[in-house]
Coordinates of C-alpha atoms in Angstrom, one line a residue:
Chain E
M1107 CA -24.4 -10.2 -39.1
K1108 CA -27.4 -12.6 -37.9
T1109 CA -26.8 -16.2 -37.1
P1110 CA -29.0 -18.6 -39.0
T1111 CA -31.9 -19.6 -36.7
L1112 CA -33.5 -22.7 -36.2
D1113 CA -36.9 -21.6 -37.8
Q1114 CA -35.1 -20.4 -41.0
N1115 CA -33.5 -23.6 -41.2
I1116 CA -36.8 -25.6 -41.1
V1117 CA -38.2 -23.3 -43.7
L1118 CA -35.2 -24.0 -45.9
V1119 CA -35.6 -27.7 -45.4
I1120 CA -39.0 -27.6 -46.7
D1121 CA -38.4 -25.3 -49.7
K1122 CA -35.3 -26.5 -51.2
K1123 CA -35.1 -30.3 -50.3
G1124 CA -32.4 -30.1 -47.7
K1125 CA -29.9 -28.9 -50.2
D1126 CA -29.2 -25.5 -48.6
T1127 CA -29.5 -26.8 -45.0
I1128 CA -26.0 -28.5 -45.5
K1129 CA -25.0 -25.1 -47.0
T1130 CA -26.1 -23.0 -44.0
T1131 CA -24.8 -25.6 -41.3
K1132 CA -21.4 -25.3 -43.3
L1133 CA -21.6 -21.4 -43.2
D1134 CA -22.6 -21.5 -39.7
K1135 CA -19.6 -23.7 -39.0
T1136 CA -17.0 -21.4 -40.8
L1137 CA -18.5 -18.6 -38.8
K1138 CA -18.0 -20.3 -35.6
I1139 CA -14.3 -21.2 -36.5
I1140 CA -13.4 -17.6 -37.8
G1141 CA -14.9 -16.4 -34.3
L1142 CA -12.6 -18.9 -32.6
I1143 CA -9.7 -17.8 -34.5
F1144 CA -10.4 -14.2 -33.4
V1145 CA -10.8 -15.4 -29.8
Y1146 CA -7.5 -17.4 -29.9
A1147 CA -5.6 -14.4 -31.4
F1148 CA -7.0 -12.0 -29.0
L1149 CA -6.0 -14.4 -26.1
L1150 CA -2.5 -14.7 -27.6
I1151 CA -2.0 -11.1 -27.8
V1152 CA -2.9 -10.5 -24.1
A1153 CA -0.8 -13.7 -23.2
F1154 CA 2.0 -11.8 -25.0
F1155 CA 1.6 -8.8 -22.9
A1156 CA 1.2 -10.7 -19.7
L1157 CA 4.6 -12.4 -20.4
L1158 CA 6.4 -9.8 -22.0
P1159 CA 7.8 -8.1 -18.8
F1160 CA 8.9 -11.4 -17.3
Y1161 CA 10.4 -12.5 -20.6
W1162 CA 12.2 -9.0 -20.9
M1163 CA 13.5 -9.2 -17.3
I1164 CA 15.2 -12.5 -17.9
L1165 CA 16.3 -11.7 -21.3
T1166 CA 18.0 -8.3 -20.1
S1167 CA 19.5 -9.8 -17.2
L1168 CA 21.7 -12.2 -19.5
K1169 CA 22.6 -9.5 -22.0
Y1170 CA 26.1 -7.6 -22.1
Q1171 CA 25.9 -4.0 -21.2
D1172 CA 27.9 -1.6 -23.2
I1173 CA 30.3 -0.2 -20.8
G1174 CA 30.8 3.0 -22.8
H1175 CA 27.5 4.1 -23.3
F1176 CA 25.5 1.9 -20.8
T1177 CA 22.9 1.0 -23.3
V1178 CA 21.4 -2.4 -23.7
D1179 CA 20.1 -3.6 -27.1
N1180 CA 16.4 -4.4 -27.5
K1181 CA 16.8 -7.5 -29.5
F1182 CA 14.3 -10.2 -28.8
Y1183 CA 16.8 -12.9 -28.4
I1184 CA 20.5 -13.7 -27.5
P1185 CA 22.8 -15.9 -29.4
F1186 CA 23.7 -18.8 -27.2
N1187 CA 27.5 -17.9 -27.0
E1188 CA 26.7 -14.2 -26.1
I1189 CA 24.8 -14.9 -23.0
A1190 CA 26.1 -13.1 -20.1
W1191 CA 26.0 -15.6 -17.3
S1192 CA 28.6 -13.5 -15.4
N1193 CA 25.9 -11.0 -14.5
Y1194 CA 24.6 -13.5 -12.0
I1195 CA 28.1 -13.6 -10.3
K1196 CA 28.6 -9.8 -10.5
V1197 CA 25.1 -9.2 -8.9
F1198 CA 26.4 -10.8 -5.6
Q1199 CA 28.9 -7.8 -5.5
V1200 CA 26.4 -5.1 -5.8
D1201 CA 26.7 -2.5 -3.0
G1202 CA 23.7 -2.8 -0.6
F1203 CA 22.6 -6.1 -2.0
D1204 CA 24.1 -8.8 0.1
I1205 CA 22.0 -11.4 -1.1
P1206 CA 23.1 -14.1 1.3
S1207 CA 22.2 -12.0 4.4
L1208 CA 19.1 -10.5 2.7
L1209 CA 17.8 -14.2 2.2
V1210 CA 18.4 -14.9 5.9
N1211 CA 16.3 -12.0 6.8
T1212 CA 13.6 -12.8 4.3
L1213 CA 13.4 -16.4 4.8
T1214 CA 13.4 -15.9 8.8
V1215 CA 10.7 -13.4 8.7
V1216 CA 8.5 -15.4 6.0
G1217 CA 9.0 -18.5 7.7
I1218 CA 8.3 -17.4 11.4
S1219 CA 5.5 -15.3 10.3
T1220 CA 3.8 -18.2 8.2
I1221 CA 4.2 -20.5 11.2
G1222 CA 2.7 -18.0 13.4
T1223 CA -0.2 -17.2 11.2
F1224 CA -1.0 -20.8 10.7
F1225 CA -1.3 -21.5 14.4
I1226 CA -3.4 -18.4 15.1
T1227 CA -5.6 -19.0 12.4
V1228 CA -6.2 -22.6 13.2
F1229 CA -6.9 -21.7 16.9
A1230 CA -9.1 -18.7 15.9
S1231 CA -11.2 -20.6 13.6
F1232 CA -11.4 -23.7 15.7
A1233 CA -12.6 -21.5 18.6
F1234 CA -15.1 -19.7 16.2
T1235 CA -16.7 -22.7 14.6
R1236 CA -16.3 -25.6 17.2
L1237 CA -16.4 -24.1 20.7
Q1238 CA -19.7 -22.4 22.1
F1239 CA -19.0 -19.5 24.4
K1240 CA -20.3 -16.0 25.4
G1241 CA -19.2 -13.2 22.9
R1242 CA -18.1 -15.4 20.4
D1243 CA -20.3 -13.9 17.5
A1244 CA -19.5 -10.5 18.9
V1245 CA -15.8 -11.0 18.7
F1246 CA -16.1 -12.2 15.1
M1247 CA -18.1 -9.4 14.1
L1248 CA -15.1 -7.1 15.4
F1249 CA -12.6 -9.2 13.4
L1250 CA -14.6 -8.6 10.2
I1251 CA -15.0 -5.2 11.0
T1252 CA -11.2 -4.6 11.4
M1253 CA -10.7 -6.3 7.9
M1254 CA -12.8 -3.4 6.3
I1255 CA -10.3 -0.7 7.7
P1256 CA -7.4 0.2 5.3
S1257 CA -4.2 -0.8 6.9
E1258 CA -2.8 2.7 6.1
L1259 CA -4.7 3.9 9.3
F1260 CA -2.4 1.9 11.5
V1261 CA 1.1 2.4 10.2
T1262 CA 1.8 5.7 11.6
S1263 CA 0.8 4.4 15.2
N1264 CA 2.4 1.1 14.9
F1265 CA 5.5 2.8 13.7
I1266 CA 5.4 4.9 17.1
T1267 CA 4.5 1.7 19.1
M1268 CA 7.5 -0.1 17.6
Y1269 CA 10.0 2.9 18.3
R1270 CA 8.8 3.4 21.8
L1271 CA 9.3 -0.2 22.6
N1272 CA 12.7 -0.1 21.1
L1273 CA 12.0 -2.6 18.4
L1274 CA 13.5 -0.7 15.3
N1275 CA 17.1 -1.7 16.4
G1276 CA 18.9 -5.2 16.2
R1277 CA 18.2 -8.2 14.5
W1278 CA 15.4 -9.9 16.3
Q1279 CA 13.8 -6.6 17.1
I1280 CA 13.5 -5.6 13.5
Y1281 CA 12.3 -9.2 12.5
F1282 CA 9.5 -8.9 15.1
A1283 CA 8.6 -5.3 14.1
T1284 CA 8.5 -6.4 10.5
M1285 CA 6.0 -9.3 10.9
A1286 CA 3.9 -8.6 14.3
P1287 CA 1.3 -6.4 12.7
F1288 CA 0.4 -8.8 10.0
L1289 CA 0.4 -12.1 12.1
V1290 CA -3.6 -12.2 12.3
N1291 CA -5.2 -12.1 9.0
V1292 CA -9.0 -12.2 9.2
F1293 CA -9.3 -13.0 5.9
Y1294 CA -7.6 -16.4 6.4
I1295 CA -9.6 -17.0 9.6
Y1296 CA -12.9 -16.3 7.5
L1297 CA -11.6 -18.8 4.8
L1298 CA -10.7 -21.6 7.2
N1299 CA -14.0 -21.0 9.0
Q1300 CA -15.8 -21.9 6.0
T1301 CA -14.0 -25.2 5.7
F1302 CA -14.4 -26.1 9.2
K1303 CA -18.1 -25.4 9.3
Q1304 CA -18.5 -28.0 6.7
I1305 CA -17.1 -30.8 9.0
P1306 CA -20.2 -32.7 10.2
N1307 CA -20.9 -32.5 13.9
E1308 CA -21.0 -36.4 14.0
L1309 CA -17.4 -36.7 13.5
Y1310 CA -16.9 -34.5 16.8
L1311 CA -19.4 -36.6 18.8
A1312 CA -17.8 -39.9 17.3
A1313 CA -14.4 -38.5 18.6
R1314 CA -15.7 -37.7 22.1
V1315 CA -17.0 -41.3 22.2
D1316 CA -13.5 -42.4 21.2
G1317 CA -12.3 -40.6 24.2
K1318 CA -10.5 -37.9 22.2
N1319 CA -10.6 -34.3 23.8
D1320 CA -10.9 -31.2 21.8
W1321 CA -7.1 -30.6 21.2
Q1322 CA -6.7 -34.3 19.7
Y1323 CA -9.9 -33.7 17.7
L1324 CA -8.6 -30.4 16.2
W1325 CA -5.1 -31.9 15.0
K1326 CA -6.2 -35.5 14.2
V1327 CA -9.6 -34.8 12.6
M1328 CA -10.2 -31.2 11.7
V1329 CA -6.6 -30.1 10.5
P1330 CA -6.3 -33.0 8.4
I1331 CA -9.8 -32.6 6.8
A1332 CA -8.8 -28.9 6.1
S1333 CA -5.6 -29.4 4.8
P1334 CA -6.3 -28.0 1.2
T1335 CA -7.5 -24.8 2.7
L1336 CA -4.5 -24.8 5.3
I1337 CA -2.2 -25.3 2.2
T1338 CA -3.9 -22.2 0.4
I1339 CA -3.4 -20.1 3.4
V1340 CA 0.2 -21.0 4.0
L1341 CA 1.0 -20.2 0.2
L1342 CA -0.9 -16.9 0.3
K1343 CA 0.9 -15.9 3.6
V1344 CA 4.5 -16.7 1.8
I1345 CA 3.5 -14.8 -1.2
S1346 CA 2.5 -11.7 0.7
G1347 CA 5.4 -12.1 3.1
W1348 CA 7.9 -12.2 0.5
N1349 CA 6.4 -9.3 -1.6
A1350 CA 5.7 -7.1 1.4
Y1351 CA 7.5 -3.5 0.9
A1352 CA 6.0 -0.7 2.5
W1353 CA 5.8 -1.6 6.0
P1354 CA 9.3 -3.5 6.1
K1355 CA 10.7 -0.5 4.5
T1356 CA 9.3 1.6 7.3
V1357 CA 10.6 -0.3 10.1
V1358 CA 14.3 -0.6 8.9
M1359 CA 14.7 3.1 8.7
G1360 CA 17.1 3.1 6.0
D1361 CA 19.5 0.5 7.3
A1362 CA 20.0 -2.5 4.9
T1363 CA 21.5 -4.9 7.5
Y1364 CA 18.2 -6.7 8.5
A1365 CA 15.9 -5.6 5.5
Q1366 CA 13.6 -7.9 3.4
I1367 CA 15.1 -8.7 0.0
T1368 CA 12.4 -6.8 -1.9
V1369 CA 13.2 -3.5 0.0
A1370 CA 16.8 -4.0 -0.6
L1371 CA 16.4 -4.4 -4.4
R1372 CA 14.6 -1.2 -4.5
D1373 CA 16.0 1.0 -1.9
F1374 CA 19.5 -0.2 -0.9
A1375 CA 20.9 -1.9 -3.6
D1376 CA 23.3 0.4 -5.7
F1377 CA 23.3 -0.9 -9.4
S1378 CA 24.8 2.3 -10.8
I1379 CA 28.2 3.2 -11.9
G1380 CA 30.0 6.5 -11.9
I1381 CA 29.6 9.4 -9.6
G1382 CA 27.1 12.2 -9.5
S1383 CA 25.4 13.3 -12.8
S1384 CA 27.6 11.0 -14.8
S1385 CA 26.3 8.0 -13.0
R1386 CA 24.3 5.3 -14.7
D1387 CA 22.3 2.3 -13.7
L1388 CA 23.7 -1.0 -14.7
V1389 CA 20.5 -2.2 -16.0
T1390 CA 21.5 -6.0 -16.7
L1391 CA 22.7 -6.2 -13.0
Q1392 CA 19.4 -4.7 -11.9
M1393 CA 17.4 -7.3 -13.7
A1394 CA 19.6 -10.1 -12.5
G1395 CA 18.5 -8.9 -9.0
T1396 CA 14.9 -8.8 -10.1
V1397 CA 15.3 -12.3 -11.4
I1398 CA 16.5 -13.4 -8.2
V1399 CA 13.7 -11.9 -6.1
T1400 CA 10.9 -13.0 -8.4
L1401 CA 11.9 -16.4 -9.7
P1402 CA 11.1 -18.3 -6.2
L1403 CA 7.6 -17.3 -6.1
I1404 CA 6.9 -17.9 -9.9
I1405 CA 8.3 -21.5 -9.4
L1406 CA 6.1 -21.7 -6.0
F1407 CA 3.2 -20.6 -8.1
L1408 CA 3.7 -23.1 -10.9
V1409 CA 3.9 -25.9 -8.5
F1410 CA 1.0 -25.0 -6.3
R1411 CA -1.1 -23.2 -9.1
K1412 CA -4.5 -24.9 -8.1
Y1413 CA -4.1 -24.1 -4.5
I1414 CA -3.1 -20.6 -5.1
M1415 CA -5.8 -19.9 -7.6
R1416 CA -8.5 -21.5 -5.8
G1417 CA -7.8 -19.7 -2.6
V1418 CA -7.6 -16.3 -4.4
G1419 CA -10.9 -16.8 -6.4
R1420 CA -12.9 -18.1 -3.5
A1421 CA -12.1 -15.5 -1.0
G1422 CA -11.0 -12.9 -3.1
I1423 CA -7.7 -12.2 -1.1
K1424 CA -5.7 -9.4 -2.5
G1425 CA -2.1 -9.8 -2.0
Chain M
M390 CA -19.3 -27.9 30.6
E391 CA -20.5 -24.2 29.6
N392 CA -18.0 -22.7 31.8
K393 CA -15.3 -24.9 30.8
N394 CA -15.8 -24.2 27.1
N395 CA -16.2 -20.5 27.8
F396 CA -12.9 -20.4 29.3
K397 CA -11.3 -22.8 26.5
G398 CA -12.7 -20.6 23.7
W399 CA -11.0 -17.5 24.9
I400 CA -7.7 -19.3 25.4
Y401 CA -7.8 -20.4 21.6
L402 CA -8.8 -17.1 20.6
M403 CA -6.2 -15.4 22.6
P404 CA -3.1 -14.7 20.2
A405 CA -5.6 -13.4 17.7
I406 CA -7.2 -11.3 20.0
I407 CA -4.0 -9.7 21.7
L408 CA -2.4 -9.0 18.1
I409 CA -5.6 -7.2 16.8
A410 CA -5.9 -5.3 20.1
L411 CA -2.3 -4.2 19.9
F412 CA -1.6 -3.6 16.1
T413 CA -5.2 -2.8 14.7
L414 CA -7.7 -1.4 17.5
Y415 CA -5.3 0.5 19.6
P416 CA -3.5 2.2 16.4
L417 CA -7.0 3.1 15.2
I418 CA -7.7 5.1 18.3
N419 CA -4.3 6.3 18.5
T420 CA -4.1 7.4 14.8
F421 CA -7.4 9.3 15.3
L422 CA -6.1 11.1 18.5
I423 CA -2.8 12.1 17.1
S424 CA -4.4 13.6 13.9
F425 CA -6.0 16.1 16.2
L426 CA -2.6 17.1 18.0
Q427 CA -0.6 20.1 17.4
D428 CA 3.3 19.8 17.1
Y429 CA 3.1 16.1 18.1
K430 CA 6.8 14.5 18.6
Y431 CA 6.4 10.8 18.4
A432 CA 9.7 10.1 20.2
T433 CA 8.6 11.7 23.4
G434 CA 4.8 11.8 22.8
S435 CA 4.7 15.4 23.5
S436 CA 2.3 17.8 21.8
S437 CA 1.0 21.4 22.5
G438 CA -2.8 20.5 22.5
F439 CA -5.7 19.4 20.6
T440 CA -6.4 21.2 17.3
F441 CA -8.0 21.0 13.9
D442 CA -5.2 22.6 11.9
N443 CA -3.6 19.4 10.6
Y444 CA -6.9 18.7 8.7
A445 CA -7.1 22.4 7.7
V446 CA -3.3 22.6 6.5
L447 CA -3.8 19.4 4.6
L448 CA -7.3 20.3 2.8
G449 CA -5.4 23.7 1.8
I450 CA -7.6 25.8 4.0
K451 CA -4.6 27.0 6.3
E452 CA -1.1 27.7 5.7
F453 CA 1.7 25.3 7.2
P454 CA 3.0 26.8 10.2
D455 CA 6.5 28.6 9.4
Y456 CA 8.3 27.2 12.6
L457 CA 8.2 23.5 11.4
T458 CA 10.2 22.1 8.5
G459 CA 8.8 20.0 5.7
K460 CA 6.4 22.6 4.4
G461 CA 6.8 21.3 0.7
Q462 CA 6.0 17.9 1.6
I463 CA 3.0 18.7 3.5
D464 CA 1.4 21.1 0.8
A465 CA 1.9 18.4 -1.7
F466 CA -0.9 16.3 -0.2
F467 CA -3.6 18.9 -1.4
Q468 CA -1.8 20.0 -4.5
Y469 CA -0.6 16.6 -5.8
A470 CA -1.3 13.5 -3.6
L471 CA -5.2 13.9 -3.5
P472 CA -5.8 14.8 -7.0
N473 CA -3.4 12.1 -8.2
T474 CA -5.0 9.3 -6.0
L475 CA -8.2 10.3 -7.6
L476 CA -7.0 10.5 -11.0
I477 CA -5.0 7.0 -10.8
T478 CA -8.2 5.4 -9.4
F479 CA -10.6 6.6 -12.0
I480 CA -8.4 5.8 -14.8
T481 CA -7.3 2.4 -13.9
V482 CA -10.1 0.7 -12.2
P483 CA -12.9 1.1 -15.0
I484 CA -10.2 0.3 -17.8
S485 CA -9.1 -2.9 -15.8
I486 CA -12.4 -4.0 -14.9
V487 CA -13.7 -3.7 -18.6
L488 CA -10.6 -5.3 -19.8
A489 CA -10.7 -8.1 -17.4
L490 CA -14.4 -8.8 -18.3
I491 CA -13.4 -9.0 -22.1
I492 CA -10.7 -11.2 -21.5
A493 CA -12.6 -13.4 -18.8
V494 CA -15.6 -13.9 -21.4
A495 CA -13.0 -14.8 -24.2
L496 CA -11.1 -17.3 -22.0
N497 CA -14.4 -18.8 -21.0
S498 CA -15.5 -19.4 -24.4
I499 CA -12.7 -21.8 -25.3
K500 CA -12.0 -25.1 -24.2
K501 CA -8.4 -26.2 -25.5
L502 CA -5.6 -24.4 -23.9
R503 CA -7.9 -22.6 -21.2
T504 CA -5.9 -23.8 -18.2
L505 CA -2.6 -22.7 -20.0
F506 CA -4.1 -19.1 -20.8
Q507 CA -5.3 -18.9 -17.3
T508 CA -2.2 -19.6 -15.8
I509 CA -0.3 -17.1 -17.8
F510 CA -2.8 -14.5 -17.2
F511 CA -2.5 -15.1 -13.5
T512 CA 1.2 -14.9 -13.1
P513 CA 1.6 -11.3 -12.4
Y514 CA -0.5 -11.6 -9.4
V515 CA 2.5 -13.7 -7.7
T516 CA 4.8 -11.2 -8.6
N517 CA 6.3 -8.4 -6.7
I518 CA 4.9 -4.9 -7.7
I519 CA 8.3 -3.6 -7.0
A520 CA 10.1 -5.9 -9.2
V521 CA 7.1 -5.4 -11.8
G522 CA 8.0 -1.6 -11.5
M523 CA 11.7 -2.0 -12.3
V524 CA 11.0 -4.2 -15.2
F525 CA 8.5 -1.6 -16.7
G526 CA 11.1 1.1 -15.9
V527 CA 13.5 -0.8 -18.1
L528 CA 11.0 -1.4 -20.9
F529 CA 9.9 2.3 -21.0
S530 CA 13.5 3.7 -20.5
Q531 CA 14.6 6.3 -22.9
T532 CA 16.7 3.7 -25.0
G533 CA 14.3 0.8 -24.0
L534 CA 12.0 -1.3 -26.1
I535 CA 8.9 0.6 -26.1
N536 CA 10.7 3.9 -27.5
E537 CA 12.5 1.8 -30.1
I538 CA 9.2 0.4 -31.3
L539 CA 7.7 3.8 -31.3
G540 CA 10.7 5.2 -33.1
T541 CA 10.9 7.8 -30.1
S542 CA 12.9 8.7 -27.2
I543 CA 10.5 9.8 -24.9
S544 CA 11.5 10.1 -21.1
F545 CA 8.8 8.1 -19.0
I546 CA 10.8 7.5 -16.0
P547 CA 12.5 9.8 -13.8
N548 CA 16.2 8.4 -13.8
Q549 CA 19.7 9.2 -13.8
G550 CA 21.2 9.9 -17.2
S551 CA 17.7 10.7 -18.7
E552 CA 16.0 13.9 -18.9
A553 CA 13.0 14.4 -16.7
P554 CA 9.8 13.2 -17.9
T555 CA 6.7 15.3 -18.2
Y556 CA 4.0 14.5 -15.7
F557 CA 1.8 13.3 -18.3
H558 CA 4.3 10.8 -19.5
A559 CA 5.2 9.5 -16.1
M560 CA 1.5 8.9 -15.3
L561 CA 0.8 7.1 -18.5
V562 CA 3.4 4.5 -17.4
L563 CA 2.2 4.4 -14.1
C564 CA -1.4 3.6 -15.3
I565 CA -0.4 1.0 -17.9
E566 CA 1.8 -0.7 -15.0
I567 CA -1.2 -0.6 -12.5
I568 CA -3.7 -1.9 -15.1
W569 CA -1.3 -4.8 -16.1
Y570 CA -0.8 -5.8 -12.6
E571 CA -4.5 -5.5 -11.4
L572 CA -5.9 -7.5 -14.1
P573 CA -5.1 -11.2 -12.9
F574 CA -7.2 -10.9 -9.9
K575 CA -10.2 -9.4 -11.6
I576 CA -10.0 -12.1 -14.5
L577 CA -9.8 -14.9 -12.0
V578 CA -13.0 -13.6 -10.0
F579 CA -14.8 -13.0 -13.4
I580 CA -14.0 -16.5 -14.6
G581 CA -15.4 -18.0 -11.4
G582 CA -18.5 -16.1 -11.8
L583 CA -19.0 -16.8 -15.4
Q584 CA -18.6 -20.5 -14.7
S585 CA -21.6 -20.6 -12.4
I586 CA -24.0 -19.0 -15.0
D587 CA -26.4 -21.7 -16.1
R588 CA -25.9 -22.5 -19.8
Q589 CA -29.6 -22.8 -20.6
Y590 CA -30.0 -19.1 -20.4
Y591 CA -27.5 -18.8 -23.5
D592 CA -29.2 -21.7 -25.1
A593 CA -32.7 -19.9 -24.7
A594 CA -31.0 -16.7 -26.2
R595 CA -29.7 -18.6 -29.1
I596 CA -32.8 -20.0 -30.0
D597 CA -34.4 -16.6 -30.0
A598 CA -31.5 -15.5 -32.2
T599 CA -30.4 -12.8 -29.9
P600 CA -27.0 -11.1 -31.1
K601 CA -23.9 -11.9 -29.2
I602 CA -23.6 -8.5 -27.9
K603 CA -27.1 -8.6 -26.6
R604 CA -26.3 -12.0 -24.8
F605 CA -23.3 -10.3 -23.3
L606 CA -25.3 -7.2 -22.0
H607 CA -28.5 -8.9 -21.0
I608 CA -27.3 -12.3 -19.5
T609 CA -23.5 -11.9 -18.8
V610 CA -23.5 -8.7 -17.2
P611 CA -26.5 -9.1 -15.0
F612 CA -25.5 -12.7 -13.9
L613 CA -22.0 -11.3 -13.1
S614 CA -23.2 -8.3 -11.3
P615 CA -22.3 -9.5 -7.8
Q616 CA -18.6 -10.3 -8.9
I617 CA -18.6 -6.9 -10.7
L618 CA -19.5 -5.1 -7.6
Y619 CA -17.0 -7.2 -5.4
V620 CA -14.3 -6.4 -7.9
S621 CA -15.3 -3.0 -8.3
I622 CA -15.4 -2.1 -4.5
T623 CA -11.9 -3.9 -3.8
S624 CA -10.4 -2.4 -6.7
F625 CA -11.4 1.1 -5.9
I626 CA -10.2 0.7 -2.4
D627 CA -6.7 -0.7 -3.6
G628 CA -6.7 2.4 -6.2
F629 CA -6.9 4.8 -3.4
K630 CA -4.1 3.1 -1.7
E631 CA -1.7 3.0 -4.6
Y632 CA 1.8 3.5 -3.4
Q633 CA 4.1 0.5 -4.1
A634 CA 3.4 0.8 -7.8
I635 CA 5.0 4.2 -7.7
A636 CA 7.8 3.3 -5.6
G637 CA 8.5 0.4 -7.8
L638 CA 8.5 2.0 -11.1
F639 CA 9.8 5.5 -10.0
N640 CA 12.8 4.4 -7.8
S641 CA 11.2 5.6 -4.7
R642 CA 10.9 9.0 -6.2
G643 CA 7.5 10.4 -5.9
T644 CA 8.4 13.1 -8.4
T645 CA 9.4 13.9 -12.0
S646 CA 11.5 16.9 -10.6
L647 CA 11.7 17.9 -7.2
N648 CA 8.3 18.7 -6.2
Y649 CA 6.4 15.6 -5.1
N650 CA 4.3 15.8 -8.2
L651 CA 3.6 12.0 -8.3
Y652 CA 2.5 11.5 -4.6
T653 CA -0.5 9.6 -3.6
C654 CA -2.1 9.8 -0.3
V655 CA -0.5 6.6 0.8
Y656 CA 2.8 7.6 -0.7
F657 CA 2.5 10.8 1.5
I658 CA 1.9 8.8 4.8
Y659 CA 4.7 6.4 4.4
D660 CA 7.0 9.2 3.2
Q661 CA 6.1 11.2 6.2
I662 CA 7.4 8.3 8.5
Q663 CA 10.4 7.4 6.4
T664 CA 11.5 11.0 6.1
G665 CA 12.0 11.3 9.8
G666 CA 8.3 11.5 11.0
Q667 CA 8.7 15.0 12.5
N668 CA 5.3 15.9 11.0
I669 CA 3.6 12.4 11.8
N670 CA 0.6 14.0 13.0
Y671 CA -0.1 15.2 9.3
A672 CA 0.4 11.7 8.2
C673 CA -2.2 10.7 10.6
A674 CA -4.7 13.1 9.6
A675 CA -4.1 12.2 6.0
A676 CA -4.8 8.5 6.9
V677 CA -8.2 9.5 8.4
I678 CA -9.0 11.7 5.2
L679 CA -8.2 8.8 3.0
F680 CA -10.1 6.3 5.5
V681 CA -13.3 8.7 5.0
I682 CA -13.0 8.7 1.3
I683 CA -12.7 5.1 0.9
L684 CA -15.7 4.6 3.4
L685 CA -18.0 7.3 1.6
F686 CA -16.9 5.7 -1.7
T687 CA -17.7 2.1 -0.8
L688 CA -21.1 3.1 0.8
L689 CA -21.8 5.0 -2.4
Q690 CA -21.2 1.8 -4.6
L691 CA -23.1 -0.3 -2.2
Y692 CA -26.0 2.1 -2.4
V693 CA -26.0 2.3 -6.3
S694 CA -25.6 -1.3 -6.5
K695 CA -28.8 -2.0 -4.6
K696 CA -30.8 -1.2 -7.8
R697 CA -28.4 -2.9 -10.1
V698 CA -26.9 -5.9 -8.7
Y699 CA -29.1 -9.4 -9.2
Y700 CA -28.2 -12.1 -6.7

């Protein structure tokens, strides 16, 4: 299919007194509309597949599970009076899934590590972009190189370190072991460097004239100017902290007491009923647990959509 | 003044430097060293000396010593983990890149509802892969939605109460899940790249009556080549490191039956630690092997891209 071109149109104008020009532009328009319909249809299909797991998760969490056969129907809707709200009460009684204490663990670790990462990143970026000192560029190169190394190369040794330092027992020890290896994120430092670099030098000189020292300049001028980037960094850190699984699972060594909620959801929560080979998973409760774990982040994402997408798009940070 | 700043600079950098030294640089050296130790015991740090055997056993050249336990797990590295890692990577990465490219181009060609679609497509990114895996487990269960739509009762997920799935079916769901999860990031990067392409190239092509497919191949793809290279490098790295998708989907069971046949390299490493760590030196060697594979593959891509990427 060839689209009508400019020169063809001109020829048509001369030959047929403009009659067909209208026809061709009309044809052109219909083709365009058909094309657009295809594009929208395609995007709708993609959107359907993107949302299906979320919809199915919420829907399943609100269905009744047949206790005899343990099956759940595959209907796409639930009549309002058949919604099993009670699943969200029952899920609080699931073995190994003590939601309040898991939330305490997760919020403490995510909270402290986010604050820690915030200050470490701000200080490092301030040193890299505003202060002149020997070896600065060499250190930054070293930081960048560590970014290229897959973190799987560290986990075995970090596990041994934590074990030797006796950090795999007790509440605060495990919290510390969970967050310590991931407090520094070179991606975030790099991202903040880019923003800090754009702040004109004149501001610094003006602040010096006003009698502000470096510390005051950092907090009164640079941090407020860079606040959009800092919000992005905080959000990305919260997301990655909340979703972390492999390392947090490793440090709790099979004990759910001080585990993160994501780890407990997969490995410690016992959604099954019955014993041995006759035991079956209560899928509805399992999905209720999944909703509780995923919903906070989806809400966070919808509220701060712009900051998160811009940050990920700009620096290409993978979660 | 110079001196003062010198001192101050290091003070501001101190937290980051200490943490990187402790949890990145030291482990790097330590992992490398341990990977060459025989009979290493992590609790005491004792070993019976230097050896290449850990690598030889992992790469299937040598037999795992009989006096140690956990032979099945170790043998699974060469038999299952390495092939699976390569298989998953080479299936999911190309498919997800092409899909993301098509979706990004479609998204870029519309004006109305673009933000809404973009938001919808990005939502999987903020979701936990563990939770995603559990939902896919429900969707693909023997009595689940997918089987009902297909009119079959295929077992995809190793689970209580259902028959063991075949390797093929388990892998199929795993790849679908990974592609679904990996798309948002790629779409976002491609959209950013597409928006920076100057419209005048397309206008020129339109005047020349260049067909759409040619416009895509000769304008869009070359101009997007830096983003494609970037996404390709990062997603190959992620592919080689696949682990959490499997844990989420298969209930932390790296197998369809009892033989670790759904292991990947990273799954192998974590499982070594999490099941007691008595063969942690093998896990270290596996990490070094994985690192070398990733490094070689990244360098290869950079080399190939020299001729094909236009900045």
